[in-house]
PDB file of C-alpha atoms in Angstrom:
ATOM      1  CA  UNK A   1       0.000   0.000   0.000  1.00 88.00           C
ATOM      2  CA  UNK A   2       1.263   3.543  -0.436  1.00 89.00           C
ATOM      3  CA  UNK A   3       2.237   5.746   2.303  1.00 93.00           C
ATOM      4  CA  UNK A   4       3.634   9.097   2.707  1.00 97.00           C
ATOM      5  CA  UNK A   5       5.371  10.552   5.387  1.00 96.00           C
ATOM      6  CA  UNK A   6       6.452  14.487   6.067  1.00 97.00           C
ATOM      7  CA  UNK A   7       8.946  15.836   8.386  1.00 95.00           C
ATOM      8  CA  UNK A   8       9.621  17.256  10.851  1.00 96.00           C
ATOM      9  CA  UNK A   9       6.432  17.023  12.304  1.00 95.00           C
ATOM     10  CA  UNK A  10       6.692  20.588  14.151  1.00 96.00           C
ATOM     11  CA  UNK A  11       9.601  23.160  13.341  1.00 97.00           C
ATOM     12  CA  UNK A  12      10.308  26.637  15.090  1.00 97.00           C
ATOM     13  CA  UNK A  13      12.568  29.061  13.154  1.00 97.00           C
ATOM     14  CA  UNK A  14      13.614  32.321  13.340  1.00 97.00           C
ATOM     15  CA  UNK A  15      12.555  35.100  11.180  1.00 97.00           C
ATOM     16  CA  UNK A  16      15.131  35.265   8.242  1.00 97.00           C
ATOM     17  CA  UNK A  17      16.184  31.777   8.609  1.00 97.00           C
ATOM     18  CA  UNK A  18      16.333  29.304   5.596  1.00 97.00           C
ATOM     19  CA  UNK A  19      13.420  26.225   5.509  1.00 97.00           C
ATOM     20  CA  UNK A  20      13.380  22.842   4.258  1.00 97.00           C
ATOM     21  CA  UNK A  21      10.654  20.556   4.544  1.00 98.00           C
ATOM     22  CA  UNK A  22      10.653  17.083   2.919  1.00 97.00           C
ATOM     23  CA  UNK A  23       7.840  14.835   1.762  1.00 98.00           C
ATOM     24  CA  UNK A  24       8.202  11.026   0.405  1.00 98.00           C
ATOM     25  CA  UNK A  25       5.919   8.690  -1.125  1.00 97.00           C
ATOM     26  CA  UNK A  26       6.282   5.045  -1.302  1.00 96.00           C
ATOM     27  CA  UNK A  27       4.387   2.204  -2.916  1.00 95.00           C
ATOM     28  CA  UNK A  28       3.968   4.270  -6.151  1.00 93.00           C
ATOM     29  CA  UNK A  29       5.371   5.232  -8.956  1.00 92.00           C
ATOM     30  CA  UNK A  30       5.384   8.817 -10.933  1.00 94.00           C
ATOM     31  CA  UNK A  31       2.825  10.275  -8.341  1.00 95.00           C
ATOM     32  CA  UNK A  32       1.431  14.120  -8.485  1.00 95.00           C
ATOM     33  CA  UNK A  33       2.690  15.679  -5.618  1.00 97.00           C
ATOM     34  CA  UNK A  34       1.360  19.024  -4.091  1.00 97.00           C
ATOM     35  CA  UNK A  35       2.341  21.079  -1.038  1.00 97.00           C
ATOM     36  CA  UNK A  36      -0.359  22.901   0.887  1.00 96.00           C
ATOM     37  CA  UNK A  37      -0.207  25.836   2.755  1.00 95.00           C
ATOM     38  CA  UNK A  38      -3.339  25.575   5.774  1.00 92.00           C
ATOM     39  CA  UNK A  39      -2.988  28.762   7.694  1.00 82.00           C
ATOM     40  CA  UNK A  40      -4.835  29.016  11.643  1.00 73.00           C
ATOM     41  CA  UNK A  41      -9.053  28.740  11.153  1.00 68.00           C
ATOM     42  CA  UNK A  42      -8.737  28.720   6.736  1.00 73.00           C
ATOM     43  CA  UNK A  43      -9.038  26.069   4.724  1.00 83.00           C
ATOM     44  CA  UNK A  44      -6.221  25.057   2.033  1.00 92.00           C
ATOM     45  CA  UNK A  45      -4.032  26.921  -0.434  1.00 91.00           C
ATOM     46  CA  UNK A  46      -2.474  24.696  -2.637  1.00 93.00           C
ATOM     47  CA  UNK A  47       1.223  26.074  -3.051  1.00 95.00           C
ATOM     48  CA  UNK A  48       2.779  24.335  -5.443  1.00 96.00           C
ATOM     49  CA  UNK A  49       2.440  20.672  -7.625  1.00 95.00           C
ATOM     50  CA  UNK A  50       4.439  18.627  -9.312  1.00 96.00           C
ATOM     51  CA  UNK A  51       3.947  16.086 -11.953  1.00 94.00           C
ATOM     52  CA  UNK A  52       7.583  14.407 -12.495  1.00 94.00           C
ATOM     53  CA  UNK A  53      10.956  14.670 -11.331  1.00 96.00           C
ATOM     54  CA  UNK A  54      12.074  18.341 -11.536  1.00 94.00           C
ATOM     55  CA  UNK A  55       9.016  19.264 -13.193  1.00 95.00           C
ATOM     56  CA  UNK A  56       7.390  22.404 -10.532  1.00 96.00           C
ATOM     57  CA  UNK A  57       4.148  24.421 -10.998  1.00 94.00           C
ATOM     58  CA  UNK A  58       3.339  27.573  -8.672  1.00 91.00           C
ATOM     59  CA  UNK A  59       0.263  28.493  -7.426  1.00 87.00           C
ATOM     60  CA  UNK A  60       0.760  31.854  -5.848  1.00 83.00           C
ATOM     61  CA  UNK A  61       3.443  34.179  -5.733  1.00 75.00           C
ATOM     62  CA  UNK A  62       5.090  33.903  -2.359  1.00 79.00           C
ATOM     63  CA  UNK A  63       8.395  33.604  -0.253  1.00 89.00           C
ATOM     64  CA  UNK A  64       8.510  29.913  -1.105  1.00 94.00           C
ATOM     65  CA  UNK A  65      10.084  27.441  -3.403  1.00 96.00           C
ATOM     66  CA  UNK A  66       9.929  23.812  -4.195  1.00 97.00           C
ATOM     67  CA  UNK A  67      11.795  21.282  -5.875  1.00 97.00           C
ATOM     68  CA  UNK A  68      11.349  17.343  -6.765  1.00 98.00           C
ATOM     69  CA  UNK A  69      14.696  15.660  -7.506  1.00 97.00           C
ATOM     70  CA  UNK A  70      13.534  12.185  -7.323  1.00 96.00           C
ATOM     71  CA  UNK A  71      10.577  10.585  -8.538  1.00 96.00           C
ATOM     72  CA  UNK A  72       8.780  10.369  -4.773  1.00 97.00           C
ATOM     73  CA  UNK A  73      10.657  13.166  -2.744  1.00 98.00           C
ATOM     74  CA  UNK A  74       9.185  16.960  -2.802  1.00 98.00           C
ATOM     75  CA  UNK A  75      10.978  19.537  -0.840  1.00 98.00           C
ATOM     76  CA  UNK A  76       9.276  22.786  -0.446  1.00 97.00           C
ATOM     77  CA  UNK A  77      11.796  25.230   0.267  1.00 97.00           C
ATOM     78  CA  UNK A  78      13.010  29.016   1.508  1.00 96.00           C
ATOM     79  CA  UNK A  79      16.039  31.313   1.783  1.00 96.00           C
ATOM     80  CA  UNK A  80      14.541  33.632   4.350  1.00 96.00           C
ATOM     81  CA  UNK A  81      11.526  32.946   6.626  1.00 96.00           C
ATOM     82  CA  UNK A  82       8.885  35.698   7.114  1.00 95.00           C
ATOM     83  CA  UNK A  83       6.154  35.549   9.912  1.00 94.00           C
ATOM     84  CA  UNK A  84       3.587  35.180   7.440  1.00 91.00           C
ATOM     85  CA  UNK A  85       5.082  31.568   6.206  1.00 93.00           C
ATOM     86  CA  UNK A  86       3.544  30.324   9.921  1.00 92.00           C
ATOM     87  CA  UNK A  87       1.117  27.914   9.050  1.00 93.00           C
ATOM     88  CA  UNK A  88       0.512  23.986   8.640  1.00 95.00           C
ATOM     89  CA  UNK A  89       1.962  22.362   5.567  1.00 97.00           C
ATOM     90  CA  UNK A  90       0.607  19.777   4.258  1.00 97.00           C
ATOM     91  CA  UNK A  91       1.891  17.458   1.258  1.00 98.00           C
ATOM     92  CA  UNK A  92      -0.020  15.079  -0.679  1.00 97.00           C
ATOM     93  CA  UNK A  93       0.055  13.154  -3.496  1.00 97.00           C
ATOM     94  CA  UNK A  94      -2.269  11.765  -6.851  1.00 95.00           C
ATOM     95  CA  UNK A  95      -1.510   8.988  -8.713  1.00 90.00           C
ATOM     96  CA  UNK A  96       0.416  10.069 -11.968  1.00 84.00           C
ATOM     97  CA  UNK A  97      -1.755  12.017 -14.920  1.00 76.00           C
ATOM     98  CA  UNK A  98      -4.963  13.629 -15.025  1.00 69.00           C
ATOM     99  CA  UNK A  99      -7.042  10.760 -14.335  1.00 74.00           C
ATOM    100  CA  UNK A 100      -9.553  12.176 -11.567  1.00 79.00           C
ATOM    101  CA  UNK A 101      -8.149  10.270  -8.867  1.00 86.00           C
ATOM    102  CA  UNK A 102      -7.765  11.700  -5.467  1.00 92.00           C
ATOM    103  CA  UNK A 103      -5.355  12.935  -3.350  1.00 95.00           C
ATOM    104  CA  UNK A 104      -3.750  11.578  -0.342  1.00 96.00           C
ATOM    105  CA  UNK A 105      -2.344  13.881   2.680  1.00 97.00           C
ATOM    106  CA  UNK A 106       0.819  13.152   4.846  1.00 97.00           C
ATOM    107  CA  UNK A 107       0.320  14.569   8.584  1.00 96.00           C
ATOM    108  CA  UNK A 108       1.641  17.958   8.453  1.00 96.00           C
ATOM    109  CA  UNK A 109       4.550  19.882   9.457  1.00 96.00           C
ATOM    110  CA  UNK A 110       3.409  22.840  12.077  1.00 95.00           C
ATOM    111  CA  UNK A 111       6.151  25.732  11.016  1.00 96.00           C
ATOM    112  CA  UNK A 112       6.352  28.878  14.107  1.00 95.00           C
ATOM    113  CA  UNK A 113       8.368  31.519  12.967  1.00 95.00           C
ATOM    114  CA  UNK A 114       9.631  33.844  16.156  1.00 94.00           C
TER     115      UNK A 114
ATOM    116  CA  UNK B   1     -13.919  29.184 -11.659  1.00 76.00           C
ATOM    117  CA  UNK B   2     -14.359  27.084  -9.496  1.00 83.00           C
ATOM    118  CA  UNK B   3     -15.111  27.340  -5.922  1.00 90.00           C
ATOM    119  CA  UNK B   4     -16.149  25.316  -2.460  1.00 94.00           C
ATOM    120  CA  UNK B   5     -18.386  27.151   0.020  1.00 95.00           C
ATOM    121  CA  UNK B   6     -18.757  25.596   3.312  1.00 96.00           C
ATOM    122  CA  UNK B   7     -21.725  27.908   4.886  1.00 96.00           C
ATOM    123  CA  UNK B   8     -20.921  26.569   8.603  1.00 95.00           C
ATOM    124  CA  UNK B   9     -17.684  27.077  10.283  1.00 94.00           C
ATOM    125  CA  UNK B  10     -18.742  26.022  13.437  1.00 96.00           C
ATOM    126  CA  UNK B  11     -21.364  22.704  14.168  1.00 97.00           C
ATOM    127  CA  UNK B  12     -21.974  21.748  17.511  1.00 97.00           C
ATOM    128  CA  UNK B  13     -24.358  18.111  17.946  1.00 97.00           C
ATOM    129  CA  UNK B  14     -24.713  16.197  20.623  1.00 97.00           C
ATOM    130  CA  UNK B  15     -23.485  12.735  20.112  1.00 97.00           C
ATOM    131  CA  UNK B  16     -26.107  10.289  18.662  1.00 97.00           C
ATOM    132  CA  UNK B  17     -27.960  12.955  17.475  1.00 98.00           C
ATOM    133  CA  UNK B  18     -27.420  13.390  13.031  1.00 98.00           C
ATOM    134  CA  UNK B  19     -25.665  15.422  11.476  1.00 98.00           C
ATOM    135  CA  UNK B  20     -25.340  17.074   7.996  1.00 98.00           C
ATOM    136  CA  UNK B  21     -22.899  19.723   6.726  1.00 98.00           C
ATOM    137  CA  UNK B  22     -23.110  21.971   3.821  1.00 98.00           C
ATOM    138  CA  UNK B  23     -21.180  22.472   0.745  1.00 98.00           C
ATOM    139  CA  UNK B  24     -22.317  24.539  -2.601  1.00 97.00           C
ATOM    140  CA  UNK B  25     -19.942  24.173  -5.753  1.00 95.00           C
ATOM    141  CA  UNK B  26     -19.072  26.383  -8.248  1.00 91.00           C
ATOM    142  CA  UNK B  27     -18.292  24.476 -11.465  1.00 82.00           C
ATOM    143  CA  UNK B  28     -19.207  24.757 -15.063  1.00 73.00           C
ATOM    144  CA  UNK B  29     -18.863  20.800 -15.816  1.00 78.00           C
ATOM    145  CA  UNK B  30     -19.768  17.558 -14.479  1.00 78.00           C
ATOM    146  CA  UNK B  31     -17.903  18.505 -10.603  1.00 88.00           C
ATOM    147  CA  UNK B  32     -15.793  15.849  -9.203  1.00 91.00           C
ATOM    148  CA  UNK B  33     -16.951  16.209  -5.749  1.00 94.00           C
ATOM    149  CA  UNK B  34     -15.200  15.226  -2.263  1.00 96.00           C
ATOM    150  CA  UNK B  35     -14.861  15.230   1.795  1.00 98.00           C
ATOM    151  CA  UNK B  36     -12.392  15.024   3.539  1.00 98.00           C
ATOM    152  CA  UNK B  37     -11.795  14.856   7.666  1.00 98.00           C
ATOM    153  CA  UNK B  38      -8.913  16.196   9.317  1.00 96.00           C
ATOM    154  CA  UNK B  39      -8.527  15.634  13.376  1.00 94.00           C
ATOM    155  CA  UNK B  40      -6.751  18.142  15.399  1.00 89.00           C
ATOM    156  CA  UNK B  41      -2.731  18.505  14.507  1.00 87.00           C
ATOM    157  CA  UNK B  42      -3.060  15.529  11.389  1.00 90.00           C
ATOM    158  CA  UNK B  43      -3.569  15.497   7.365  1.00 92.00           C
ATOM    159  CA  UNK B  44      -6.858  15.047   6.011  1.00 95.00           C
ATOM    160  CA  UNK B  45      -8.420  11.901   5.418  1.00 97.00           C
ATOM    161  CA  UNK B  46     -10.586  11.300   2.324  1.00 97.00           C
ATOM    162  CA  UNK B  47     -14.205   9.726   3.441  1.00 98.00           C
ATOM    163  CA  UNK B  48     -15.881  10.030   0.135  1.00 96.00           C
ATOM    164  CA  UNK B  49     -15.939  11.145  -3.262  1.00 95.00           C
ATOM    165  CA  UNK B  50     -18.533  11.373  -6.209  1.00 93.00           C
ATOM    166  CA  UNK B  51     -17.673  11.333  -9.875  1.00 88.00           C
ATOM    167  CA  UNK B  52     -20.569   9.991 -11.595  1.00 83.00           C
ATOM    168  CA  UNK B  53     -23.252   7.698 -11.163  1.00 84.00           C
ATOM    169  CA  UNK B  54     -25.340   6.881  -7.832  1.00 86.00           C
ATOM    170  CA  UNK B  55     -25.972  11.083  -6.755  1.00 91.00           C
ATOM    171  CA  UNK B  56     -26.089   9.082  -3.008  1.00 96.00           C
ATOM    172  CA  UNK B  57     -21.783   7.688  -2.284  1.00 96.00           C
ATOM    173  CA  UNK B  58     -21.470   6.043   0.681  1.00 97.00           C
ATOM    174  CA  UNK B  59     -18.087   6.535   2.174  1.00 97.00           C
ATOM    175  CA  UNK B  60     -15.800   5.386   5.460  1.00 97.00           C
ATOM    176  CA  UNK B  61     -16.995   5.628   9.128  1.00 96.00           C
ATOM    177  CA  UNK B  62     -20.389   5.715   8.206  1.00 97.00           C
ATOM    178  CA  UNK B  63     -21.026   9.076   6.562  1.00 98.00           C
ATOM    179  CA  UNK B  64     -22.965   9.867   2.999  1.00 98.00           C
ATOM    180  CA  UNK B  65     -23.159  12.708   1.069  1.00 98.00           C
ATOM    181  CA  UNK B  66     -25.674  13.460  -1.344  1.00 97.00           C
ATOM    182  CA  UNK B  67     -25.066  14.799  -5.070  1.00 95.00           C
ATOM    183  CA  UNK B  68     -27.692  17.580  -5.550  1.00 94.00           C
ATOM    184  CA  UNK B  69     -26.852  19.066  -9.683  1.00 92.00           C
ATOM    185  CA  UNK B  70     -30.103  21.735  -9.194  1.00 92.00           C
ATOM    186  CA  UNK B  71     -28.831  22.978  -6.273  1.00 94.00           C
ATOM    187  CA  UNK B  72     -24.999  22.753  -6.753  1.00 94.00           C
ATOM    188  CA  UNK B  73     -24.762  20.859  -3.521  1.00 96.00           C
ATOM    189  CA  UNK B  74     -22.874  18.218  -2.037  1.00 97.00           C
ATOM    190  CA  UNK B  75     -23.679  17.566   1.292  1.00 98.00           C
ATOM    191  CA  UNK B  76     -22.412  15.422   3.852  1.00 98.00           C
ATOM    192  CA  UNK B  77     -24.359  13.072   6.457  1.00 98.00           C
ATOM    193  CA  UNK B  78     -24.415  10.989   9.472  1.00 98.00           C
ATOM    194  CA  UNK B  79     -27.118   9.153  10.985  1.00 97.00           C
ATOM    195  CA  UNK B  80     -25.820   9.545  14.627  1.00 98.00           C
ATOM    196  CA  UNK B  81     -22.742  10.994  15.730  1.00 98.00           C
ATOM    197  CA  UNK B  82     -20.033   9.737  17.677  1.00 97.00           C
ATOM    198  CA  UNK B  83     -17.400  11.186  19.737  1.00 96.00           C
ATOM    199  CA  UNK B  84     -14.732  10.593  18.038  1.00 96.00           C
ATOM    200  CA  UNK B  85     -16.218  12.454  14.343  1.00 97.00           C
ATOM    201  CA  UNK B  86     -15.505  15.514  16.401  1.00 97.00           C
ATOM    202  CA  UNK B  87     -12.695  16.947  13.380  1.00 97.00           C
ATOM    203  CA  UNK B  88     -13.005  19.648  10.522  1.00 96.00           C
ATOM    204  CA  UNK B  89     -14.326  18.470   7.150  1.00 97.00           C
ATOM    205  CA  UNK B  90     -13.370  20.055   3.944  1.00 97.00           C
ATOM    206  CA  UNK B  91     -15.197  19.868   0.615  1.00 97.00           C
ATOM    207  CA  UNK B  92     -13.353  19.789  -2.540  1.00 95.00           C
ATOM    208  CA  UNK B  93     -13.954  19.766  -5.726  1.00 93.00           C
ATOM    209  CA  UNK B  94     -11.511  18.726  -8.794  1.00 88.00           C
ATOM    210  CA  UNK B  95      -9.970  21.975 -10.254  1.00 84.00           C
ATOM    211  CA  UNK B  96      -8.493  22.510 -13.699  1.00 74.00           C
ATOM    212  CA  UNK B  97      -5.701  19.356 -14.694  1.00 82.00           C
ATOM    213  CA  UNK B  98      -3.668  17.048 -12.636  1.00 86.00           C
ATOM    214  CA  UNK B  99      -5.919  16.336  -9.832  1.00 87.00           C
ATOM    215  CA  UNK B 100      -5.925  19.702  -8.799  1.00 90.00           C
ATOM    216  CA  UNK B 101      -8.290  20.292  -5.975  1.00 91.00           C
ATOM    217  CA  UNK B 102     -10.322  23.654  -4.852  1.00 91.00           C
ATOM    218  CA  UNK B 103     -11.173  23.683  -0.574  1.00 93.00           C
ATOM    219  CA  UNK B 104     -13.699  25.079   1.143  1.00 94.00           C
ATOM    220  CA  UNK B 105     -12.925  26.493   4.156  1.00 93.00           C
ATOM    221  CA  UNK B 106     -13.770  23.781   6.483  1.00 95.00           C
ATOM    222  CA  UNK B 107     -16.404  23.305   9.179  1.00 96.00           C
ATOM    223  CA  UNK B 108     -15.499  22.157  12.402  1.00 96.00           C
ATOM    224  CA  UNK B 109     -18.078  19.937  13.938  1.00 98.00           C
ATOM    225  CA  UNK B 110     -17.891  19.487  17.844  1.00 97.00           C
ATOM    226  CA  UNK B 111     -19.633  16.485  19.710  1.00 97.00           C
ATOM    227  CA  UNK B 112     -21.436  17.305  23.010  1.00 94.00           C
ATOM    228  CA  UNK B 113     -21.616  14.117  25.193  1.00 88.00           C
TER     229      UNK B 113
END
């Protein structure tokens, strides 16, 4: 069965600091893979997706980056922090193509910037 | 373009008692149509979808939802509540290519004893 795991599971960072966030997927191959942004009492704000290995699509314009250098790894990324990138992230995944199939959600990673 | 409106932020029921939450849908097609619940400090879990077919999906834990094209709804049901549904649920609908998917906000259901 497939699984996919996120970590860490709660970070606390300094304004300015640099972020990286990881995501895998296993028990599939070529997945979509999406990071969410979920921000306290809103719903979710898909951030970025991906649909192969280096292969990134933007949502929104923001202080945030992501990259995919293996087939089941997504890293969503940042050079600087800013207290507005506090929030839940959440990454999930599709099996590969535009087939209508639906997505599956890791647990989270809470992110408190100070 | 599409869009998920969850009318209720806030549910309180009283366990046993049923329960059904709202969602309206924007969408110019066919809408693939879905809930998901999400417990305090975890991911969301998918209970049920609806592409086509039966406008009544039965999903996990024993909720349904309801397909409603005239009135662009989609709304999600419970014959008696337990504790533990106490969560936020979040409609979605399919958005664009690639699986894309479009929230609503979420309502957060709490469960008197």
């Amino acid at each position: 069965s497939q699984t996919i795991h996120q970590w860490p599971a709660t970070l606390v960072q300094p304004v300015g600091s640099p972020l990286s966030l990881e995501c895998t997927v296993e028990g599939t191959s070529n997945p979509n893979l999406y990071w969410y942004r979920q921000a306290a009492g809103r719903g979710l704000q898909l951030l970025f997706y991906s649909v192969g290995i280096g292969q990134i699509s933007s949502e929104v314009p923001q202080n945030l980056s992501a990259s995919r250098p293996q087939d089941r790894q997504f890293i969503l990324s940042s050079k600087k922090l800013l207290l507005s990138d506090s929030g839940f992230y959440l990454c999930a995944w599709s099996a590969f193509g535009n087939n209508n199939q639906p997505q599956h959600f890791g647990d989270g990673t809470r992110l408190s910037i100070l | 373009a599409q869009s998920v409106t969850q009318p209720d932020i806030h549910i309180t029921v009283s366990e046993g008692a049923s329960l059904e939450l709202r969602c309206n849908y924007s969408y110019g097609a066919t809408p693939y149509l879905f809930w998901y619940v999400q417990s305090p400090g975890q991911g969301l879990q998918l209970l049920l979808k609806y592409f086509s077919g039966d406008t009544l999906v039965q999903g996990i834990k024993g909720f349904e939802a309801e397909f409603k094209r005239s009135q662009s709804s989609f709304n999600l049901r419970k014959p008696s509540v337990h504790w533990s549904d106490a969560a936020e649920y979040f409609c979605a609908v399919f958005s664009g290519g690639y699986n894309k998917l479009i929230f609503g906000a979420g309502t957060r259901l709490a469960v008197h004893p």
